[in-house]
XYZ file of C-alpha atoms in Angstrom:
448
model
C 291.696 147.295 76.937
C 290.067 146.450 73.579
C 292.475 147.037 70.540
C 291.237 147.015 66.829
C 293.977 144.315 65.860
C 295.983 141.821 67.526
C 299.000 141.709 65.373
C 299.430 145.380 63.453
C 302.583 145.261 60.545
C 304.501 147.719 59.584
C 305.400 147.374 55.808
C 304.349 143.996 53.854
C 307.710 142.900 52.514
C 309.172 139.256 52.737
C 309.688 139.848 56.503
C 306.018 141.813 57.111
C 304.047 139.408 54.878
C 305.613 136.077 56.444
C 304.452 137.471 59.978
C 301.373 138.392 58.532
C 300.230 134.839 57.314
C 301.383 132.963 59.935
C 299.580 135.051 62.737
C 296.837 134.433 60.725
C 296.724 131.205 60.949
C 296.435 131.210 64.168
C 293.137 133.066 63.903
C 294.603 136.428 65.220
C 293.276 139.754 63.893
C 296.001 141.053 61.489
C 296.312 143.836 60.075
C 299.163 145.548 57.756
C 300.370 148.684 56.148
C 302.307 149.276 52.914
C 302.815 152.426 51.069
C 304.410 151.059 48.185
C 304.130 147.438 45.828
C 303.795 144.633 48.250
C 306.862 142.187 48.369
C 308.817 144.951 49.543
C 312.528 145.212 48.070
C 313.518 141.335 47.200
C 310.448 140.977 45.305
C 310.041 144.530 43.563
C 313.831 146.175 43.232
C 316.070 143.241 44.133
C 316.188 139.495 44.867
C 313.709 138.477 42.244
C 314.190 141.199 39.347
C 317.796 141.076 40.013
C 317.839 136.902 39.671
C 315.934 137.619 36.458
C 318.749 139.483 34.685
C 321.335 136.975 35.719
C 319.236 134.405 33.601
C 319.388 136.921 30.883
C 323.130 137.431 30.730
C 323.650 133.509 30.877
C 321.960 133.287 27.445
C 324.987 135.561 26.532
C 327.788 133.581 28.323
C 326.315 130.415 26.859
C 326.230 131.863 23.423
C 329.526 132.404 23.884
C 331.146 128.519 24.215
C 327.945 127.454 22.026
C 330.354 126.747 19.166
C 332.234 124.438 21.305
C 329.940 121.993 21.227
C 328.891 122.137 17.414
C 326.127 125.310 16.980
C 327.516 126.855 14.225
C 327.622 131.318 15.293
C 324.943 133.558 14.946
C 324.452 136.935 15.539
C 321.974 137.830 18.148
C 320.785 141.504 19.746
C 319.943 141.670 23.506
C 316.527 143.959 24.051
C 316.606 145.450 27.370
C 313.280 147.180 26.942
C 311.220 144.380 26.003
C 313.715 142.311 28.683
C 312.918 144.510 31.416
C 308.898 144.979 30.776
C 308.446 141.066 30.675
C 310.204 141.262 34.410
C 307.860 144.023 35.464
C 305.175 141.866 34.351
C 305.971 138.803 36.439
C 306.831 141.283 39.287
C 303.171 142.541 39.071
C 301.650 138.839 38.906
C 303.562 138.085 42.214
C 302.363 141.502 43.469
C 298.931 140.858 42.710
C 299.420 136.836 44.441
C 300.546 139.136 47.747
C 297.179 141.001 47.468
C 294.769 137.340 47.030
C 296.815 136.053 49.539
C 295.674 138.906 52.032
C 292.229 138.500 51.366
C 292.276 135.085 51.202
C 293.674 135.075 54.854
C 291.370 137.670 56.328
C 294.467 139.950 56.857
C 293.515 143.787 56.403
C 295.663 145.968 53.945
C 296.035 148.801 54.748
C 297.358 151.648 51.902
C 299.652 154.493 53.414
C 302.613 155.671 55.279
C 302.320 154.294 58.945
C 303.570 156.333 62.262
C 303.366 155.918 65.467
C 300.804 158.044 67.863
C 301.662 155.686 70.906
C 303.311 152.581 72.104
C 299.509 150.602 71.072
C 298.427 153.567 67.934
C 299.048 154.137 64.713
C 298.035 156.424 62.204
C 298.410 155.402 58.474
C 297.813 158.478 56.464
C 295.070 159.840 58.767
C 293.535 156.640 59.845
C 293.865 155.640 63.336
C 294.278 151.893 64.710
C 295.411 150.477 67.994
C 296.969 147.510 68.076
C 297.613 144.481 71.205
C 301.436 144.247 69.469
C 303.458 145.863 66.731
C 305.684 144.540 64.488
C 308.100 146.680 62.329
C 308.846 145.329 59.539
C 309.943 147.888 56.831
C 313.399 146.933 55.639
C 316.126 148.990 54.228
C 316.811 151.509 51.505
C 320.893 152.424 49.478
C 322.480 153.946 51.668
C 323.856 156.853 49.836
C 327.251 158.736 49.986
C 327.716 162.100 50.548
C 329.976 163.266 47.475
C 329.669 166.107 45.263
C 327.511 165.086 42.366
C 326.022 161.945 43.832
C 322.439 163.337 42.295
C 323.580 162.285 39.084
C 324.480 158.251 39.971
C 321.757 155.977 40.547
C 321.050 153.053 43.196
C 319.804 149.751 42.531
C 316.259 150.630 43.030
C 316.940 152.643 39.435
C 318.740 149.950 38.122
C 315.469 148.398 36.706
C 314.032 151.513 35.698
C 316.484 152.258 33.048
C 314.909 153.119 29.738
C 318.412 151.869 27.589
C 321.638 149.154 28.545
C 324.671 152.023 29.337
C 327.710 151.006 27.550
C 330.013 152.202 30.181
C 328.584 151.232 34.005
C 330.571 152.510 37.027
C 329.796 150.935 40.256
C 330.407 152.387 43.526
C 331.003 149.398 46.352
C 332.321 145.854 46.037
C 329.812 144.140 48.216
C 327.151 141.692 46.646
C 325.051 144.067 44.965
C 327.741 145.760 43.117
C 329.417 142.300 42.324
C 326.097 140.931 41.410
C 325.040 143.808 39.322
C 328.821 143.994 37.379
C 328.617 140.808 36.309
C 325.191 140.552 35.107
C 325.729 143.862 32.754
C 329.324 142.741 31.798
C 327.370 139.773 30.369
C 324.918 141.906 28.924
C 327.952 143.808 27.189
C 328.687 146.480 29.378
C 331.892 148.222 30.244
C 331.813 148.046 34.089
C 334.205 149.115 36.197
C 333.656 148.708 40.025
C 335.636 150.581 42.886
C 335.929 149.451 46.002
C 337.589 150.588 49.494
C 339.030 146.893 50.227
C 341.655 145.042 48.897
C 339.285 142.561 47.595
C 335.484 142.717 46.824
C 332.826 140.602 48.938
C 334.331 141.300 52.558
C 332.975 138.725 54.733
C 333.244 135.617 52.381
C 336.113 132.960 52.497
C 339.281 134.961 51.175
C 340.254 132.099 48.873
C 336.299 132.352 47.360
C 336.466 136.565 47.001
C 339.800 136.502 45.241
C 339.183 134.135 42.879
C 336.073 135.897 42.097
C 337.240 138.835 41.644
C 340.333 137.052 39.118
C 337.392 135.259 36.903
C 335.700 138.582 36.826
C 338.583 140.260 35.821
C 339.388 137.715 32.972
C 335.444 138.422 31.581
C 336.680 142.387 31.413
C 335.584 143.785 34.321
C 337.674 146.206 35.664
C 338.026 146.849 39.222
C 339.410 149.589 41.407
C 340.874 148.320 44.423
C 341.622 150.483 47.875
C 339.800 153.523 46.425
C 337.311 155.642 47.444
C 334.693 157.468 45.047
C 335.196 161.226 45.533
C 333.114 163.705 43.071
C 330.212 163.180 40.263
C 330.396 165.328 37.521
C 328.225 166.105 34.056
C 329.617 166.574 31.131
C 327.682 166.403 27.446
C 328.697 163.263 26.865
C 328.152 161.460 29.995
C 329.402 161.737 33.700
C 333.246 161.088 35.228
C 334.046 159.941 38.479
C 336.812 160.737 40.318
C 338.490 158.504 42.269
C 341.008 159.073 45.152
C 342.413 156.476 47.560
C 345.463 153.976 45.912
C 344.498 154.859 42.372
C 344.021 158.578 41.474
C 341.913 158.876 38.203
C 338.781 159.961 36.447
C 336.371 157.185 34.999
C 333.951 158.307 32.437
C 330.550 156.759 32.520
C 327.323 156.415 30.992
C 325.673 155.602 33.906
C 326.735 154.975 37.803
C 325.386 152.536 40.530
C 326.074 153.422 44.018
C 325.758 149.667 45.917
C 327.492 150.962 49.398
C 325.123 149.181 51.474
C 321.445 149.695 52.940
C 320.406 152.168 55.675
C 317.175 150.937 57.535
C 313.811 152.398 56.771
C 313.600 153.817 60.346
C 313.553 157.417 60.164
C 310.013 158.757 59.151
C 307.803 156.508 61.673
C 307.803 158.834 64.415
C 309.296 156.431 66.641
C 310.117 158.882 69.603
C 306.236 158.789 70.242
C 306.074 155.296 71.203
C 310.000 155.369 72.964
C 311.556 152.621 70.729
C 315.315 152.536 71.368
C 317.296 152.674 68.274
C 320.684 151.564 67.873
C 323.856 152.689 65.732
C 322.951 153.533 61.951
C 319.135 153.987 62.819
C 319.031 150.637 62.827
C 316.055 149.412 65.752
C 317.564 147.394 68.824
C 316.133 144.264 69.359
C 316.704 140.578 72.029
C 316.811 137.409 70.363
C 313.202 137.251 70.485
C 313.217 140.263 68.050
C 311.576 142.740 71.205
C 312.176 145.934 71.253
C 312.825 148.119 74.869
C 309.087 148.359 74.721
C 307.062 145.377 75.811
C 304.530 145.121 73.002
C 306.498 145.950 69.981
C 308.695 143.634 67.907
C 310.944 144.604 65.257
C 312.761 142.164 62.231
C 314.529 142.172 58.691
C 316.472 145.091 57.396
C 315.517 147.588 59.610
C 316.766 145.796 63.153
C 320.932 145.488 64.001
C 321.253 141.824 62.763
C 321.970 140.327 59.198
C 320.430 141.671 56.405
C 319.419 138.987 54.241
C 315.486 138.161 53.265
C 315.490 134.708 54.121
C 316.934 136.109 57.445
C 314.154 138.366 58.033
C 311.268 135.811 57.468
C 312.961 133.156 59.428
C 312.441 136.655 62.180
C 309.300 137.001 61.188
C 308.027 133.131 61.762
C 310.393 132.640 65.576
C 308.054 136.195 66.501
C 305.402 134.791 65.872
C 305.574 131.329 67.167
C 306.778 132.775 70.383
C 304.966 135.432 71.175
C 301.375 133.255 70.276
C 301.983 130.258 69.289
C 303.874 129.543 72.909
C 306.527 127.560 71.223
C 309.636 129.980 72.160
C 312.057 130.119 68.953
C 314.886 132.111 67.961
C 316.802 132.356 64.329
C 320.830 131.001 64.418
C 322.146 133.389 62.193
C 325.636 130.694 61.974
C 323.119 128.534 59.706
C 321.969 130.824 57.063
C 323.496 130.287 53.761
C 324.229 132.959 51.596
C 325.084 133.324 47.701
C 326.109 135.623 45.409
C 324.635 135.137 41.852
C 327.320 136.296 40.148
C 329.050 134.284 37.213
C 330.480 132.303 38.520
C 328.271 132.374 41.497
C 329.572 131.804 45.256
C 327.943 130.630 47.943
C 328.764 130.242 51.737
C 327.368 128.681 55.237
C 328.898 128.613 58.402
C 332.588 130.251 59.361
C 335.099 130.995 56.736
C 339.194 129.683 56.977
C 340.040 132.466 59.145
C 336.537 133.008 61.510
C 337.504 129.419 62.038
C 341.302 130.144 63.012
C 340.519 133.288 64.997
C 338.218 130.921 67.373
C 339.445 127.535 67.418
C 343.046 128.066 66.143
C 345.121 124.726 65.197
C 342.453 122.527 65.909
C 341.050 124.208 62.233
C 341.541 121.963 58.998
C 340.486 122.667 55.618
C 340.083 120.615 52.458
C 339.467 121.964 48.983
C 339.824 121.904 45.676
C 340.249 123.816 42.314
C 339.116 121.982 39.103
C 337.554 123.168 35.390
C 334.079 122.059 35.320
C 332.485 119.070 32.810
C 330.980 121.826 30.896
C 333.638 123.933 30.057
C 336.353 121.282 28.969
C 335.152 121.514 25.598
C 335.326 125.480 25.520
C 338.233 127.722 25.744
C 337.353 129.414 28.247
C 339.078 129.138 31.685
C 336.407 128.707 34.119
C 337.186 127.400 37.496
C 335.282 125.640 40.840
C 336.438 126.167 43.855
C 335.179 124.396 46.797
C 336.071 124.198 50.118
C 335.401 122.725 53.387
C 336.400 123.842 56.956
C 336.615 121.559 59.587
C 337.340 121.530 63.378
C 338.789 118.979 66.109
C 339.495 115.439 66.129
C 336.272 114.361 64.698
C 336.431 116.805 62.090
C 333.066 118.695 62.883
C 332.317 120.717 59.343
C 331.635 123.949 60.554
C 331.718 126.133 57.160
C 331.394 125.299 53.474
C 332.341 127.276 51.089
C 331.906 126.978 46.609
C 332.137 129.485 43.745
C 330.733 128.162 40.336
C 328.054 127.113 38.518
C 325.037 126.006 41.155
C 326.670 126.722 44.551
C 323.824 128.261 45.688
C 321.784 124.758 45.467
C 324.371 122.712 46.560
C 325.529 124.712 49.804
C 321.871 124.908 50.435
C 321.395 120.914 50.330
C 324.989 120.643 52.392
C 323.468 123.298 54.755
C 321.287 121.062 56.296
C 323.299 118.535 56.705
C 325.525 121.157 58.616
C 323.420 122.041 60.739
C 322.756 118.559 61.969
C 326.747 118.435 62.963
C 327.903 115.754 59.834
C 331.773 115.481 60.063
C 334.336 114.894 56.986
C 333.978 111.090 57.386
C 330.390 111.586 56.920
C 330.943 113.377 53.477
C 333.604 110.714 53.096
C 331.217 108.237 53.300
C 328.376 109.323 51.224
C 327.632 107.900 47.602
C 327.908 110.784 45.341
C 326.164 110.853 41.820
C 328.798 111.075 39.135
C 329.536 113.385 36.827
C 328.471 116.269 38.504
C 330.049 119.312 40.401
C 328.929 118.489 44.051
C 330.288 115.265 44.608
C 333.448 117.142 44.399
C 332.473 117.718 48.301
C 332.574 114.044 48.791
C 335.829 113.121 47.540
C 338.044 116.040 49.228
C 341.912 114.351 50.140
C-alpha cells in the first residue's frame, strides 16, 4: 500500500521535532502536526523560560553579597513586565528557528489537532493523511487536583503569563517545578510558601542533597509545609487562602497559587481507541524498549509514554526510534545514565543511584564519600552558603555508580562526570585525575 508519509508526528516538541529531523535525514517523507507554538513545553512554558528567570533572580542574590567585595549599595527595582516580554521574545525567535528548520529539511507542518481514523490515518482538523508509521509524540500537561476552588490557582503554564510579581506565592507540590519555581520568585522577592505531602521536598534525589536543600531554602525565607496536603481554594477581596490539612492544620493567604503536582500525559483527545493503542496506568501510552506500542506501526516517546519524564529523555527516545526502526542500527535509551538538575539556588544535580537505591541493591558492598564545604565565592560574604557533593561507590574496585552535588554549577559538572560514569571510572580514577584549582569540582577529586 502507498501511504502519503513515511514517518507521520504527533506534536513537534523536543521529543516530535528531534524524530522529525533525524528521519529526515535519512531522506524519509516526514510529516508533523502541532496545534500550538512549536518547541512544545521545555521551549514555550518550561525548560527554557523557566531557566530564564533563574538568571533573573541571580542578579538579585548577587546584589545581595555585592558589598562584600567592595560595590558600594544601590537601590535597584526588578520589572517583571518588561522581564517577561524580552523572554517571550527569545521564545518566539527559537519558535520561528523550529519553523526554518522544517522547511529547510523538507519536513511538512502541519497546523491542527491530530486524531486517529486508523492504525495508518489521521485526520488533523479535517485533513486526512496516511502514514507507513506513527510516532506520538505530544508530551504532558499539570496534572491538576481535584479540590474545591482549584479554578482560582494557576499551573506553571500561567506562571509566565502573569501580568504583575505576587507578593505572597503559594505552591502546591515539592517536586522540581515547585522547588524550582519557589526559589526563583523568593529571589525575585516573593513570599513563597510551598506545601508538600513528604517529609522532604524533591523525592527521588539523594536524601542528604533534598534536605539540605530544603535547609538553604529555608534560611533564604521560604517557608515550607511539610506532610500536608492542600485541601480548599477560596476568594476573598483581598486575595485567596488555602487551607491546608495533613500534619499542619492552617489557612495560608495568597496573592497568587501554583499547583506543580506533576504532569498527566497529553493522551486523552487523540481518539486512540480507533487505532487500538494500549494505554497504561495514568493515560500514560505503553511502550517496549524500542518505544513500540501493542500496534506494529506506531511508536510512542517523551511525556506521554510510562518512562521518565525529562526532555533530554524524550529526544534521546526520539533519536534510538529512529535509528532502529530505519536507520537498522537497533538502539535503546539507559535511563540509569541521564543526569538530572534542579536549577534552584543552590542548584542540585544527580546521575546514577542515590545512597540508599545503592544500599537497597548491593547492600554493604555500598561506600560513599562526600563532602560539605562554603564555596570560594561566598567566604567573603555573610552569607552561609554550602556545597555538598557526594559520590557513591560499589565493590572492591570502587565502581562509581551515582554522583550526586547541590551548589553553584552542578548541573555542568555532573554532566562532564556523567560521561565519565558511564564509561565505568572507579574512585581511584577520580583519585588520580589532575584537577584545576580553585574551583568547586575538583572537590570530586580529592574525596578522603
Amino acid at each position: 500500500m502507498t501511504y502519503d508519509y513515511d514517518l507521520f508526528i504527533m506534536g513537534a516538541g523536543s521529543a516530535g521535532a528531534a524524530a522529525a529531523s533525524k528521519a529526515a535525514s535519512l531522506g524519509l517523507r516526514v510529516a508533523v502536526a502541532e496545534q500550538e507554538a512549536l518547541g512544545g513545553t521545555c521551549l514555550n512554558r518550561g525548560c527554557i523560560p523557566k531557566k530564564l528567570i533563574v538568571y533573573a533572580a541571580d542578579f538579585a542574590l548577587h546584589n545581595k553579597i555585592a558589598p562584600d567585595y567592595g560595590w558600594s549599595k544601590s537601590s535597584s527595582h526588578f520589572n517583571w513586565t518588561q522581564f517577561i516580554r524580552s523572554v517571550h521574545k527569545q521564545i518566539d525567535r527559537i519558535n520561528t528557528s523550529y519553523k526554518e528548520r522544517f522547511e529547510k529539511n523538507g519536513i511538512t507542518l502541519l497546523r491542527g489537532h491530530a486524531t486517529f481514523i486508523d492504525a495508518h490515518t489521521i485526520k488533523v482538523d479535517e485533513h486526512k493523511v496516511s502514514a507507513d508509521k506513527i510516532l506520538i509524540a505530544v508530551g504532558a500537561r499539570p496534572f491538576i487536583p481535584d479540590i474545591p476552588g482549584i479554578e482560582y490557582a494557576i499551573t506553571s503554564r500561567e506562571m509566565f503569563h502573569l501580568p504583575y510579581l505576587p507578593k505572597r506565592l503559594a505552591i502546591i507540590g515539592g517536586g522540581y517545578i515547585g522547588v524550582e519555581f519557589a526559589s526563583m520568585m523568593n529571589a525575585l522577592g516573593c513570599r513563597v510558601t510551598v506545601i508538600d505531602t513528604s517529609e522532604t521536598i524533591l523525592e527521588g534525589f539523594d536524601d542528604d542533597i533534598r534536605k539540605s536543600l530544603q535547609e538553604s531554602l529555608s534560611k533564604r525565607g521560604v517557608k515550607f509545609i511539610n506532610n500536608s496536603t492542600a485541601t480548599e481554594i477560596k476568594h476573598y477581596e483581598e486575595g485567596l487562602l488555602l487551607t491546608v490539612s495533613g500534619k499542619y492544620k492552617k489557612t495560608i493567604a495568597a496573592d497568587s497559587i501554583l499547583v506543580a503536582t506533576g504532569r498527566a500525559p497529553n493522551t486523552e483527545k487523540l481518539d486512540l481507541d480507533n487505532a487500538q493503542v494500549e494505554m497504561g496506568e495514568k493515560n500514560a501510552i505503553k511502550v517496549d524498549e524500542y518505544s513500540r506500542t501493542n500496534q506494529e506501526n506506531i511508536f510512542a516517546v517523551g511525556d506521554c509514554t510510562n518512562r521518565l519524564q525529562l526532555t533530554p529523555a524524550a529526544k534521546s527516545e526520539a533519536v534510538a526510534f529512529v535509528n532502529t526502526i530505519f536507520a537498522n542500527h537497533t538502539e535503546t535509551v539507559n535511563y540509569n545514565e541521564i543526569p538530572s538538575a534542579v536549577f534552584a539556588r543552590p542548584e542540585i544535580a544527580s546521575m546514577g543511584m542515590t545512597e540508599n537505591q545503592a544500599r537497597s541493591k548491593f547492600g554493604d558492598s555500598v561506600k560513599c564519600y562526600s563532602n560539605k564545604f562554603q564555596p570560594l565565592m561566598h567566604q567573603l560574604a555573610s552569607t552561609e552558603e554550602q556545597v555538598i557533593i557526594k559520590v557513591v561507590v560499589e565493590g572492591e574496585s570502587e565502581r562509581v555508580i551515582g554522583i550526586h552535588m547541590l551548589g553553584e554549577h552542578a548541573a555542568d559538572i555532573i554532566q562532564c562526570l556523567g560521561v565519565a560514569i558511564r564509561k565505568g571510572i572507579t574512585k581511584q580514577d577520580l583519585d588520580e585525575a589532575i584537577a584545576i584549582h580553585p574551583t568547586t569540582a575538583e572537590e570530586f577529586l580529592t574525596l578522603d
